[in-house]
Short mmCIF file of C-alpha atoms in Angstrom, two decimals:
data_model
loop_
_atom_site.label_atom_id
_atom_site.label_comp_id
_atom_site.label_asym_id
_atom_site.label_seq_id
_atom_site.Cartn_x
_atom_site.Cartn_y
_atom_site.Cartn_z
CA UNK A 168 2.18 18.65 36.47
CA UNK A 169 4.82 20.50 34.46
CA UNK A 170 3.64 21.42 31.02
CA UNK A 171 5.44 20.65 27.77
CA UNK A 172 6.42 24.32 27.43
CA UNK A 173 7.86 24.48 30.95
CA UNK A 174 9.79 21.27 30.40
CA UNK A 175 11.26 22.70 27.21
CA UNK A 176 12.16 25.90 29.03
CA UNK A 177 14.11 23.91 31.60
CA UNK A 178 16.39 22.61 28.85
CA UNK A 179 17.52 26.10 27.85
CA UNK A 180 20.96 27.25 28.96
CA UNK A 181 20.86 29.94 31.66
CA UNK A 182 23.34 32.03 29.63
CA UNK A 183 21.30 31.85 26.45
CA UNK A 184 20.37 35.30 25.17
CA UNK A 185 17.17 36.02 23.27
CA UNK A 186 17.55 36.85 19.60
CA UNK A 187 14.81 39.48 19.34
CA UNK A 188 14.82 43.05 20.58
CA UNK A 189 13.31 43.22 24.09
CA UNK A 190 11.53 46.42 23.15
CA UNK A 191 9.38 44.78 20.46
CA UNK A 192 5.69 44.14 21.17
CA UNK A 193 6.11 40.46 20.23
CA UNK A 194 8.65 40.08 23.01
CA UNK A 195 6.30 41.70 25.49
CA UNK A 196 3.52 39.27 24.55
CA UNK A 197 5.94 36.40 24.78
CA UNK A 198 7.16 37.60 28.18
CA UNK A 199 3.63 37.88 29.53
CA UNK A 200 2.85 34.34 28.37
CA UNK A 201 6.07 33.08 29.94
CA UNK A 202 5.18 34.73 33.24
CA UNK A 203 1.77 33.12 33.18
CA UNK A 204 3.34 29.73 32.49
CA UNK A 205 5.88 30.19 35.29
CA UNK A 206 3.07 31.11 37.65
CA UNK A 207 1.24 27.91 36.80
CA UNK A 208 4.37 25.84 37.28
CA UNK A 209 5.20 27.52 40.57
CA UNK A 210 1.70 27.02 41.92
CA UNK A 211 1.87 23.30 41.05
CA UNK A 212 3.01 20.84 43.74
CA UNK A 213 5.58 19.46 41.31
CA UNK A 214 7.38 22.82 41.29
CA UNK A 215 8.58 22.19 44.83
CA UNK A 216 10.43 19.05 43.75
CA UNK A 217 14.12 19.02 42.93
CA UNK A 218 15.59 20.10 39.63
CA UNK A 219 16.35 16.45 38.85
CA UNK A 220 12.64 15.64 38.67
CA UNK A 221 12.08 18.49 36.24
CA UNK A 222 15.02 17.38 34.15
CA UNK A 223 13.57 13.87 33.94
CA UNK A 224 10.31 15.25 32.65
CA UNK A 225 12.17 17.36 30.11
CA UNK A 226 14.12 14.37 28.81
CA UNK A 227 11.04 12.18 28.26
CA UNK A 228 10.32 11.27 24.64
CA UNK A 229 6.78 12.21 23.78
CA UNK A 230 5.76 9.77 21.06
CA UNK A 231 2.46 10.02 19.23
CA UNK A 232 0.10 7.09 18.77
CA UNK A 233 0.52 5.05 15.55
CA UNK A 234 -2.94 6.16 14.50
CA UNK A 235 -2.35 9.80 15.34
CA UNK A 236 -1.64 12.33 12.61
CA UNK A 237 0.65 14.36 14.87
CA UNK A 238 4.37 14.17 14.18
CA UNK A 239 6.84 13.02 16.78
CA UNK A 240 7.97 15.94 18.92
CA UNK A 241 10.97 14.17 20.39
CA UNK A 242 12.93 11.13 19.37
CA UNK A 243 13.97 9.76 16.00
CA UNK A 244 11.56 8.99 13.21
CA UNK A 245 10.86 5.26 12.70
CA UNK A 246 13.36 3.76 10.31
CA UNK A 247 12.01 2.55 6.98
CA UNK A 248 12.62 -0.95 5.69
CA UNK A 249 15.55 -1.18 3.31
CA UNK A 250 14.49 -1.54 -0.29
CA UNK A 251 14.83 -4.93 -1.86
CA UNK A 252 17.43 -5.08 -4.60
CA UNK A 253 16.44 -7.94 -6.96
CA UNK A 254 19.71 -7.44 -8.82
CA UNK A 255 21.54 -8.71 -5.76
CA UNK A 256 21.93 -12.51 -6.22
CA UNK A 257 22.17 -13.07 -2.47
CA UNK A 258 18.86 -11.34 -1.80
CA UNK A 259 17.20 -13.05 -4.75
CA UNK A 260 18.29 -16.46 -3.47
CA UNK A 261 17.01 -15.68 0.02
CA UNK A 262 13.59 -14.71 -1.33
CA UNK A 263 13.28 -17.88 -3.43
CA UNK A 264 14.27 -20.06 -0.49
CA UNK A 265 11.75 -18.36 1.79
CA UNK A 266 8.98 -19.06 -0.74
CA UNK A 267 10.01 -22.65 -1.43
CA UNK A 268 7.59 -25.37 -0.33
CA UNK A 269 10.44 -27.42 1.17
CA UNK A 270 11.42 -24.55 3.49
CA UNK A 271 10.01 -25.23 6.95
CA UNK A 272 8.82 -21.96 8.54
CA UNK A 273 9.50 -21.24 12.19
CA UNK A 274 5.80 -20.71 12.76
CA UNK A 275 2.80 -22.28 11.02
CA UNK A 276 0.57 -19.22 10.80
CA UNK A 277 -3.25 -19.39 10.94
CA UNK A 278 -3.31 -22.96 12.33
CA UNK A 279 -3.11 -22.32 16.07
CA UNK A 280 -6.63 -23.64 16.72
CA UNK A 281 -6.04 -26.97 15.00
CA UNK A 282 -2.60 -27.40 16.62
CA UNK A 283 -4.03 -26.75 20.08
CA UNK A 284 -6.73 -29.38 19.60
CA UNK A 285 -4.19 -32.01 18.55
CA UNK A 286 -1.84 -31.09 21.39
CA UNK A 287 -4.64 -31.22 23.99
CA UNK A 288 -5.61 -34.69 22.75
CA UNK A 289 -2.03 -35.97 23.07
CA UNK A 290 -1.60 -34.27 26.43
CA UNK A 291 -4.70 -35.99 27.80
CA UNK A 292 -3.38 -39.38 26.63
CA UNK A 293 -0.10 -38.70 28.46
CA UNK A 294 -1.76 -37.63 31.69
CA UNK A 295 -4.10 -40.64 31.74
CA UNK A 296 -1.39 -43.01 30.44
CA UNK A 297 -3.67 -44.48 27.82
CA UNK A 298 -3.54 -45.04 24.07
CA UNK A 299 -5.61 -43.12 21.56
CA UNK A 300 -6.12 -42.44 17.88
CA UNK A 301 -6.85 -39.26 15.97
CA UNK A 302 -7.62 -38.58 12.33
CA UNK A 303 -6.48 -35.31 10.70
CA UNK A 304 -7.93 -34.49 7.28
CA UNK A 305 -8.12 -31.61 4.83
CA UNK A 306 -7.42 -30.60 1.26
CA UNK A 307 -3.83 -30.61 -0.02
CA UNK A 308 -1.76 -27.58 0.97
CA UNK A 309 -3.65 -26.75 4.17
CA UNK A 310 -0.73 -27.19 6.60
CA UNK A 311 -1.56 -30.63 8.05
CA UNK A 312 1.92 -32.16 7.94
CA UNK A 313 3.70 -28.99 9.12
CA UNK A 314 1.26 -28.59 12.01
CA UNK A 315 1.80 -32.18 13.15
CA UNK A 316 5.56 -31.67 13.19
CA UNK A 317 5.12 -28.57 15.33
CA UNK A 318 2.81 -30.44 17.70
CA UNK A 319 5.32 -33.29 17.98
CA UNK A 320 8.12 -30.90 18.93
CA UNK A 321 5.87 -29.09 21.40
CA UNK A 322 4.82 -32.40 22.96
CA UNK A 323 8.43 -33.52 23.43
CA UNK A 324 9.28 -30.21 25.09
CA UNK A 325 6.21 -30.30 27.34
CA UNK A 326 6.82 -33.88 28.51
CA UNK A 327 10.35 -32.93 29.55
CA UNK A 328 9.20 -29.81 31.41
CA UNK A 329 6.52 -31.61 33.46
CA UNK A 330 8.77 -34.57 34.25
CA UNK A 331 7.31 -37.28 31.99
CA UNK A 332 9.64 -39.77 30.40
CA UNK A 333 10.48 -38.68 26.85
CA UNK A 334 8.13 -40.49 24.45
CA UNK A 335 9.16 -42.41 21.39
CA UNK A 336 8.13 -40.65 18.18
CA UNK A 337 7.96 -42.10 14.69
CA UNK A 338 6.76 -40.38 11.51
CA UNK A 339 5.87 -42.51 8.48
CA UNK A 340 4.94 -41.30 5.00
CA UNK A 341 2.95 -44.07 3.32
CA UNK A 342 4.10 -43.04 -0.16
CA UNK A 343 7.57 -44.43 0.69
CA UNK A 344 6.28 -47.92 1.57
CA UNK A 345 6.86 -50.75 -0.89
CA UNK A 346 3.72 -52.48 0.43
CA UNK A 347 0.96 -51.46 2.81
CA UNK A 348 1.88 -54.09 5.41
CA UNK A 349 5.42 -52.66 5.63
CA UNK A 350 4.10 -49.97 7.95
CA UNK A 351 4.08 -52.45 10.85
CA UNK A 352 7.78 -53.16 10.28
CA UNK A 353 8.49 -49.41 10.43
CA UNK A 354 6.71 -49.15 13.79
CA UNK A 355 8.38 -52.27 15.17
CA UNK A 356 11.83 -50.80 14.52
CA UNK A 357 11.23 -48.33 17.37
CA UNK A 358 10.88 -51.16 19.89
CA UNK A 359 13.95 -53.08 18.67
CA UNK A 360 12.30 -56.40 19.31
CA UNK A 361 11.97 -59.43 17.07
CA UNK A 362 10.30 -62.74 17.60
CA UNK A 363 10.86 -65.59 15.21
CA UNK A 364 7.81 -67.06 13.62
CA UNK A 365 5.62 -63.97 14.06
CA UNK A 366 4.82 -61.26 11.53
CA UNK A 367 5.53 -57.59 12.43
CA UNK A 368 1.81 -57.03 13.06
CA UNK A 369 1.58 -60.06 15.36
CA UNK A 370 4.65 -58.89 17.28
CA UNK A 371 3.11 -55.45 17.82
CA UNK A 372 -0.15 -57.02 18.95
CA UNK A 373 1.77 -59.18 21.41
CA UNK A 374 3.73 -56.20 22.76
CA UNK A 375 0.59 -54.15 23.41
CA UNK A 376 -1.43 -57.07 24.83
CA UNK A 377 0.87 -58.16 27.68
CA UNK A 378 1.83 -56.14 30.73
CA UNK A 379 5.37 -57.49 30.99
CA UNK A 380 6.17 -56.83 27.32
CA UNK A 381 4.42 -53.50 27.09
CA UNK A 382 6.91 -50.62 26.52
CA UNK A 383 7.28 -48.26 29.51
CA UNK A 384 7.23 -45.16 27.31
CA UNK A 385 4.41 -43.52 25.46
CA UNK A 386 4.79 -43.79 21.68
CA UNK A 387 3.62 -41.15 19.19
CA UNK A 388 3.00 -42.54 15.69
CA UNK A 389 2.27 -40.05 12.89
CA UNK A 390 1.13 -41.68 9.65
CA UNK A 391 1.06 -39.25 6.71
CA UNK A 392 -0.69 -39.90 3.37
CA UNK A 393 -2.86 -42.56 4.98
CA UNK A 394 -4.93 -42.79 1.78
CA UNK A 395 -2.24 -45.12 0.39
CA UNK A 396 -3.19 -47.76 2.97
CA UNK A 397 -6.69 -48.14 1.50
CA UNK A 398 -6.83 -51.55 -0.15
CA UNK A 399 -9.65 -53.80 -1.28
CA UNK A 400 -9.88 -55.62 2.07
CA UNK A 401 -8.84 -52.57 4.19
CA UNK A 402 -7.29 -54.93 6.72
CA UNK A 403 -4.02 -52.98 7.11
CA UNK A 404 -5.83 -49.72 7.85
CA UNK A 405 -8.16 -51.47 10.30
CA UNK A 406 -5.36 -53.37 12.12
CA UNK A 407 -3.35 -50.16 12.44
CA UNK A 408 -6.08 -48.34 14.35
CA UNK A 409 -6.84 -51.44 16.42
CA UNK A 410 -3.34 -51.29 17.93
CA UNK A 411 -4.58 -48.43 20.13
CA UNK A 412 -7.40 -50.57 21.57
CA UNK A 413 -5.23 -53.38 22.95
CA UNK A 414 -5.20 -53.74 26.78
CA UNK A 415 -1.69 -52.41 27.50
CA UNK A 416 -1.17 -50.22 24.47
CA UNK A 417 0.46 -46.86 25.15
CA UNK A 418 0.70 -45.52 21.60
CA UNK A 419 -0.93 -42.40 20.20
CA UNK A 420 -1.76 -42.89 16.54
CA UNK A 421 -2.41 -39.80 14.39
CA UNK A 422 -3.37 -40.42 10.76
CA UNK A 423 -3.22 -37.72 8.08
CA UNK A 424 -5.11 -37.89 4.79
CA UNK A 425 -7.05 -35.76 2.33
CA UNK A 426 -10.38 -37.63 2.48
CA UNK A 427 -12.70 -36.13 5.06
CA UNK A 428 -14.88 -39.24 5.40
CA UNK A 429 -12.13 -41.87 5.43
CA UNK A 430 -13.15 -43.29 8.80
CA UNK A 431 -16.84 -43.51 7.86
CA UNK A 432 -16.28 -45.06 4.43
CA UNK A 433 -13.38 -47.44 5.09
CA UNK A 434 -13.44 -48.13 8.83
CA UNK A 435 -17.06 -48.86 9.75
CA UNK A 436 -15.97 -51.61 12.15
CA UNK A 437 -14.24 -49.07 14.38
CA UNK A 438 -17.52 -47.30 14.99
CA UNK A 439 -19.20 -50.57 15.98
CA UNK A 440 -16.37 -51.28 18.43
CA UNK A 441 -16.74 -47.76 19.90
CA UNK A 442 -13.18 -46.80 18.98
CA UNK A 443 -13.76 -44.51 16.02
CA UNK A 444 -11.02 -41.83 16.04
CA UNK A 445 -11.99 -38.16 16.53
CA UNK A 446 -11.62 -36.06 13.40
CA UNK A 447 -9.88 -32.67 13.11
CA UNK A 448 -10.40 -30.93 9.78
CA UNK A 449 -8.04 -28.40 8.25
CA UNK A 450 -10.11 -26.06 6.11
CA UNK A 451 -8.75 -24.49 2.92
CA UNK A 452 -6.96 -21.18 3.46
CA UNK A 453 -8.98 -18.03 2.75
CA UNK A 454 -7.50 -14.94 1.11
CA UNK A 455 -6.60 -13.23 4.38
CA UNK A 456 -4.83 -16.33 5.68
CA UNK A 457 -2.88 -16.82 2.45
CA UNK A 458 -1.76 -13.19 2.59
CA UNK A 459 -0.70 -13.57 6.23
CA UNK A 460 1.21 -16.83 5.68
CA UNK A 461 3.24 -15.38 2.80
CA UNK A 462 4.00 -12.24 4.82
CA UNK A 463 5.07 -14.44 7.73
CA UNK A 464 7.55 -16.29 5.51
CA UNK A 465 9.04 -13.04 4.21
CA UNK A 466 9.12 -11.25 7.57
CA UNK A 467 12.65 -12.30 8.42
CA UNK A 468 14.12 -10.87 5.22
CA UNK A 469 13.77 -7.28 6.38
CA UNK A 470 12.55 -5.78 3.09
CA UNK A 471 9.39 -5.65 1.02
CA UNK A 472 9.46 -8.05 -1.93
CA UNK A 473 5.89 -7.73 -3.24
CA UNK A 474 3.71 -4.79 -4.00
CA UNK A 475 0.73 -5.16 -1.61
CA UNK A 476 -1.75 -5.13 -4.50
CA UNK A 477 0.04 -7.99 -6.27
CA UNK A 478 0.14 -10.11 -3.12
CA UNK A 479 -3.54 -9.50 -2.47
CA UNK A 480 -4.31 -10.47 -6.07
CA UNK A 481 -2.48 -13.77 -5.61
CA UNK A 482 -4.26 -14.49 -2.31
CA UNK A 483 -7.70 -13.84 -3.81
CA UNK A 484 -7.05 -15.96 -6.89
CA UNK A 485 -5.64 -18.98 -5.04
CA UNK A 486 -8.30 -18.82 -2.33
CA UNK A 487 -11.07 -18.80 -4.92
CA UNK A 488 -9.53 -21.72 -6.82
CA UNK A 489 -8.39 -24.15 -4.10
CA UNK A 490 -7.00 -22.48 -0.98
CA UNK A 491 -3.82 -24.53 -1.48
CA UNK A 492 -0.89 -22.76 0.18
CA UNK A 493 1.63 -24.72 -1.87
CA UNK A 494 0.01 -23.31 -5.01
CA UNK A 495 0.23 -19.77 -3.60
CA UNK A 496 3.93 -20.19 -2.79
CA UNK A 497 4.63 -21.58 -6.27
CA UNK A 498 2.84 -18.62 -7.87
CA UNK A 499 4.82 -16.12 -5.77
CA UNK A 500 8.10 -17.79 -6.72
CA UNK A 501 7.08 -17.69 -10.37
CA UNK A 502 6.28 -13.96 -10.08
CA UNK A 503 9.73 -13.33 -8.60
CA UNK A 504 11.28 -15.25 -11.50
CA UNK A 505 9.32 -13.10 -13.98
CA UNK A 506 10.85 -10.01 -12.37
CA UNK A 507 14.27 -11.65 -12.54
CA UNK A 508 13.83 -12.35 -16.26
CA UNK A 509 12.64 -8.81 -16.90
CA UNK A 510 15.75 -7.41 -15.21
CA UNK A 511 18.04 -9.71 -17.17
CA UNK A 512 16.43 -8.85 -20.53
CA UNK A 513 16.12 -5.12 -19.85
CA UNK A 514 18.64 -2.70 -21.32
CA UNK A 515 17.36 0.27 -19.33
CA UNK A 516 18.99 1.48 -16.17
CA UNK A 517 15.66 1.79 -14.39
CA UNK A 518 15.37 0.62 -10.80
CA UNK A 519 13.42 -2.49 -9.89
CA UNK A 520 12.21 -2.73 -6.33
CA UNK A 521 9.17 -4.98 -5.93
CA UNK A 522 7.14 -7.63 -7.70
CA UNK A 523 4.31 -5.75 -9.39
CA UNK A 524 0.75 -6.65 -10.31
CA UNK A 525 1.81 -7.44 -13.90
CA UNK A 526 4.41 -9.96 -12.73
CA UNK A 527 1.84 -11.67 -10.52
CA UNK A 528 -0.73 -11.69 -13.34
CA UNK A 529 1.69 -13.58 -15.59
CA UNK A 530 2.46 -16.09 -12.87
CA UNK A 531 -1.21 -16.70 -12.08
CA UNK A 532 -2.06 -17.11 -15.77
CA UNK A 533 0.56 -19.83 -16.10
CA UNK A 534 -0.43 -21.58 -12.88
CA UNK A 535 -4.14 -21.75 -13.64
CA UNK A 536 -3.85 -22.40 -17.36
CA UNK A 537 -6.46 -25.02 -18.38
CA UNK A 538 -5.06 -28.36 -19.60
CA UNK A 539 -6.93 -27.97 -22.88
CA UNK A 540 -4.73 -24.97 -23.67
CA UNK A 541 -1.66 -27.20 -24.04
CA UNK A 542 -3.63 -29.42 -26.42
CA UNK A 543 -4.64 -26.45 -28.57
CA UNK A 544 -1.10 -25.06 -28.66
CA UNK A 545 0.27 -28.42 -29.81
CA UNK A 546 -2.05 -28.55 -32.85
CA UNK A 547 -0.81 -27.88 -36.41
CA UNK A 548 -1.23 -24.27 -37.52
CA UNK A 549 -4.12 -25.01 -39.90
CA UNK A 550 -6.16 -26.69 -37.15
CA UNK A 551 -5.47 -23.75 -34.84
CA UNK A 552 -6.77 -21.36 -37.50
CA UNK A 553 -9.89 -23.53 -37.92
CA UNK A 554 -10.65 -23.26 -34.20
CA UNK A 555 -9.94 -19.53 -34.28
CA UNK A 556 -12.28 -19.08 -37.26
CA UNK A 557 -14.98 -21.22 -35.63
CA UNK A 558 -15.08 -19.12 -32.45
CA UNK A 559 -15.11 -15.88 -34.46
CA UNK A 560 -17.98 -17.21 -36.55
CA UNK A 561 -19.98 -18.08 -33.43
CA UNK A 562 -19.29 -14.67 -31.89
CA UNK A 563 -20.48 -12.81 -34.98
CA UNK A 564 -23.55 -14.95 -35.69
CA UNK A 565 -24.49 -15.45 -32.01
CA UNK A 566 -25.00 -19.16 -32.78
CA UNK A 567 -23.49 -22.27 -31.26
CA UNK A 568 -23.39 -24.43 -34.43
CA UNK A 569 -22.53 -24.10 -38.11
CA UNK A 570 -21.84 -26.24 -41.17
CA UNK A 571 -18.59 -27.43 -42.70
CA UNK A 572 -19.24 -25.20 -45.76
CA UNK A 573 -19.74 -22.04 -43.69
CA UNK A 574 -16.71 -22.77 -41.53
CA UNK A 575 -14.56 -23.43 -44.61
CA UNK A 576 -15.49 -20.01 -45.99
CA UNK A 577 -14.64 -18.30 -42.69
CA UNK A 578 -11.40 -20.26 -42.48
CA UNK A 579 -10.29 -19.01 -45.94
CA UNK A 580 -11.04 -15.41 -44.96
CA UNK A 581 -9.13 -15.81 -41.69
CA UNK A 582 -6.14 -17.40 -43.41
CA UNK A 583 -5.83 -14.45 -45.78
CA UNK A 584 -6.13 -11.96 -42.93
CA UNK A 585 -3.14 -13.32 -41.00
CA UNK A 586 -0.77 -12.82 -43.98
CA UNK A 587 0.87 -16.19 -44.30
CA UNK A 588 3.48 -14.91 -46.77
CA UNK A 589 1.78 -16.28 -49.83
CA UNK A 590 1.12 -19.76 -48.42
CA UNK A 591 -2.17 -21.05 -49.74
CA UNK A 592 -4.98 -22.35 -47.62
CA UNK A 593 -5.81 -26.06 -47.59
CA UNK A 594 -8.41 -27.51 -49.98
CA UNK A 595 -11.94 -28.60 -49.14
CA UNK A 596 -11.12 -32.32 -48.79
CA UNK A 597 -8.14 -31.67 -46.53
CA UNK A 598 -10.19 -29.14 -44.60
CA UNK A 599 -12.77 -31.84 -43.80
CA UNK A 600 -10.01 -34.20 -42.66
CA UNK A 601 -8.64 -31.46 -40.37
CA UNK A 602 -12.10 -31.01 -38.83
CA UNK A 603 -12.40 -34.75 -38.34
CA UNK A 604 -9.04 -34.73 -36.53
CA UNK A 605 -10.27 -31.98 -34.19
CA UNK A 606 -13.37 -34.06 -33.54
CA UNK A 607 -11.26 -37.13 -32.71
CA UNK A 608 -9.37 -35.07 -30.09
CA UNK A 609 -12.63 -33.97 -28.49
CA UNK A 610 -12.34 -30.28 -29.38
CA UNK A 611 -15.47 -30.16 -31.54
CA UNK A 612 -18.34 -32.41 -32.59
CA UNK A 613 -18.84 -33.24 -36.28
CA UNK A 614 -22.24 -34.71 -37.13
CA UNK A 615 -23.07 -36.95 -40.07
CA UNK A 616 -24.84 -35.75 -43.23
CA UNK A 617 -25.32 -36.84 -46.88
CA UNK A 618 -23.16 -33.94 -48.07
CA UNK A 619 -19.86 -32.99 -46.48
CA UNK A 620 -20.63 -29.25 -46.68
CA UNK A 621 -23.87 -29.74 -44.74
CA UNK A 622 -22.36 -31.55 -41.75
CA UNK A 623 -23.05 -29.64 -38.52
CA UNK A 624 -20.18 -28.54 -36.28
CA UNK A 625 -20.37 -27.57 -32.60
CA UNK A 626 -17.68 -26.81 -30.03
CA UNK A 627 -17.15 -29.22 -27.14
CA UNK A 628 -14.73 -26.97 -25.21
CA UNK A 629 -15.16 -23.53 -23.71
CA UNK A 630 -14.48 -20.76 -26.19
CA UNK A 631 -12.69 -18.79 -23.45
CA UNK A 632 -10.04 -21.55 -23.30
CA UNK A 633 -9.46 -21.13 -27.04
CA UNK A 634 -9.22 -17.36 -26.57
CA UNK A 635 -6.68 -17.84 -23.80
CA UNK A 636 -4.61 -20.21 -25.94
CA UNK A 637 -4.39 -17.69 -28.77
CA UNK A 638 -3.38 -14.76 -26.56
CA UNK A 639 -0.07 -13.50 -27.88
CA UNK A 640 -0.04 -16.11 -30.65
CA UNK A 641 2.89 -15.47 -32.97
CA UNK A 642 0.71 -15.84 -36.12
CA UNK A 643 -2.72 -14.81 -34.81
CA UNK A 644 -2.16 -11.38 -33.31
CA UNK A 645 -5.67 -9.93 -33.41
CA UNK A 646 -7.90 -11.81 -30.93
CA UNK A 647 -10.43 -9.05 -30.28
CA UNK A 648 -13.38 -11.23 -31.25
CA UNK A 649 -12.22 -14.06 -28.99
CA UNK A 650 -11.80 -11.77 -25.99
CA UNK A 651 -15.31 -10.38 -26.17
#
């Protein structure tokens, strides 16, 4: 084999003159090494080949492994991704659209296993020319609806490739129905048949019960948000699944809902008739899957939008809370909007390239803000100061209850400390009424006593929620006790 040094030597021009003095010792050492190399090349079987073969070896690009620390010896360095310019309205719009829930991605990442199970079930029904039902369940935002759409498209393509007649396909979202029984009318529209004197359900039962009226094509029926069909008698839900058990039925019914045990709780008759649908569960996304799905959506943009640490922070937070991908996308969009606001309000000429950890932290704080925080922020200022004083009093005394008299004293001290521009604190009678109002809203508990000052007060909400509500408060700036 020709060595790298011999291949490089073959590229040199025959008229090229050496730069160094031939009389120098370094040249002598170099010449001796060159002779040794030439001897090795000449003794090799490859040396007897034509000059074209040597030239081919010389022109080869020797590229190091991605994990190797060696630099490339030949060829261009890999091009870096262009930096994202959030000041460019076109790029900003593209990022927001990619992260929008309504945007349908080209690939539903991390759901290949579930999609393959659904497709195999439908494929088996086609090959055996029989009806069947399937129930798909999982928490909101786990990719159920998107996966079913991908399976439907794949099934239509497969049936055409193998020579089956193209099936009828109908997708129904139960939230759009004016009544639960309207779903049978939606299905009947695909067959374009009407029979006077019969209800839509009876017409469907007649179509699937007689050989001569049975449709020649397979029919795929996808029913989303099936929870809306649950009524007191459950007859609609039961009759819908029973359509697949009729003698000449050729429909594949796939129901989608959030409840995992819908079939067990609301369709016990199906189990007794031995036609209980198989269940495929979509688990909540974990942090690695959330990270991968967001990266998959942004892959086509060609530039990095998020700092890796900020995206990992979002994935961990959403996975720990719910695993809802729609929540993760909403948080990422909010973080991008925080960066957009920062650029618009900034007077500096500094460059902005990616969404940072701080932007993501703000977005996550807004997304997972407890509902009680909005209640606290809507209170009058005096009641907010009472809650603030109560939590500080509990933190200092290490107790979880106090009296109206003790709280009133702490409230007066707190009011003076926030410098209300000379406005006086409320009196004792009004203070008690304010506490009673907080009790009526469920923020604290006010017990009865013979004397108003002796009435015991305890919190009924988490003190951390109060601390969160007062973060960055325009009047209460020092929350160090609340944050402890």
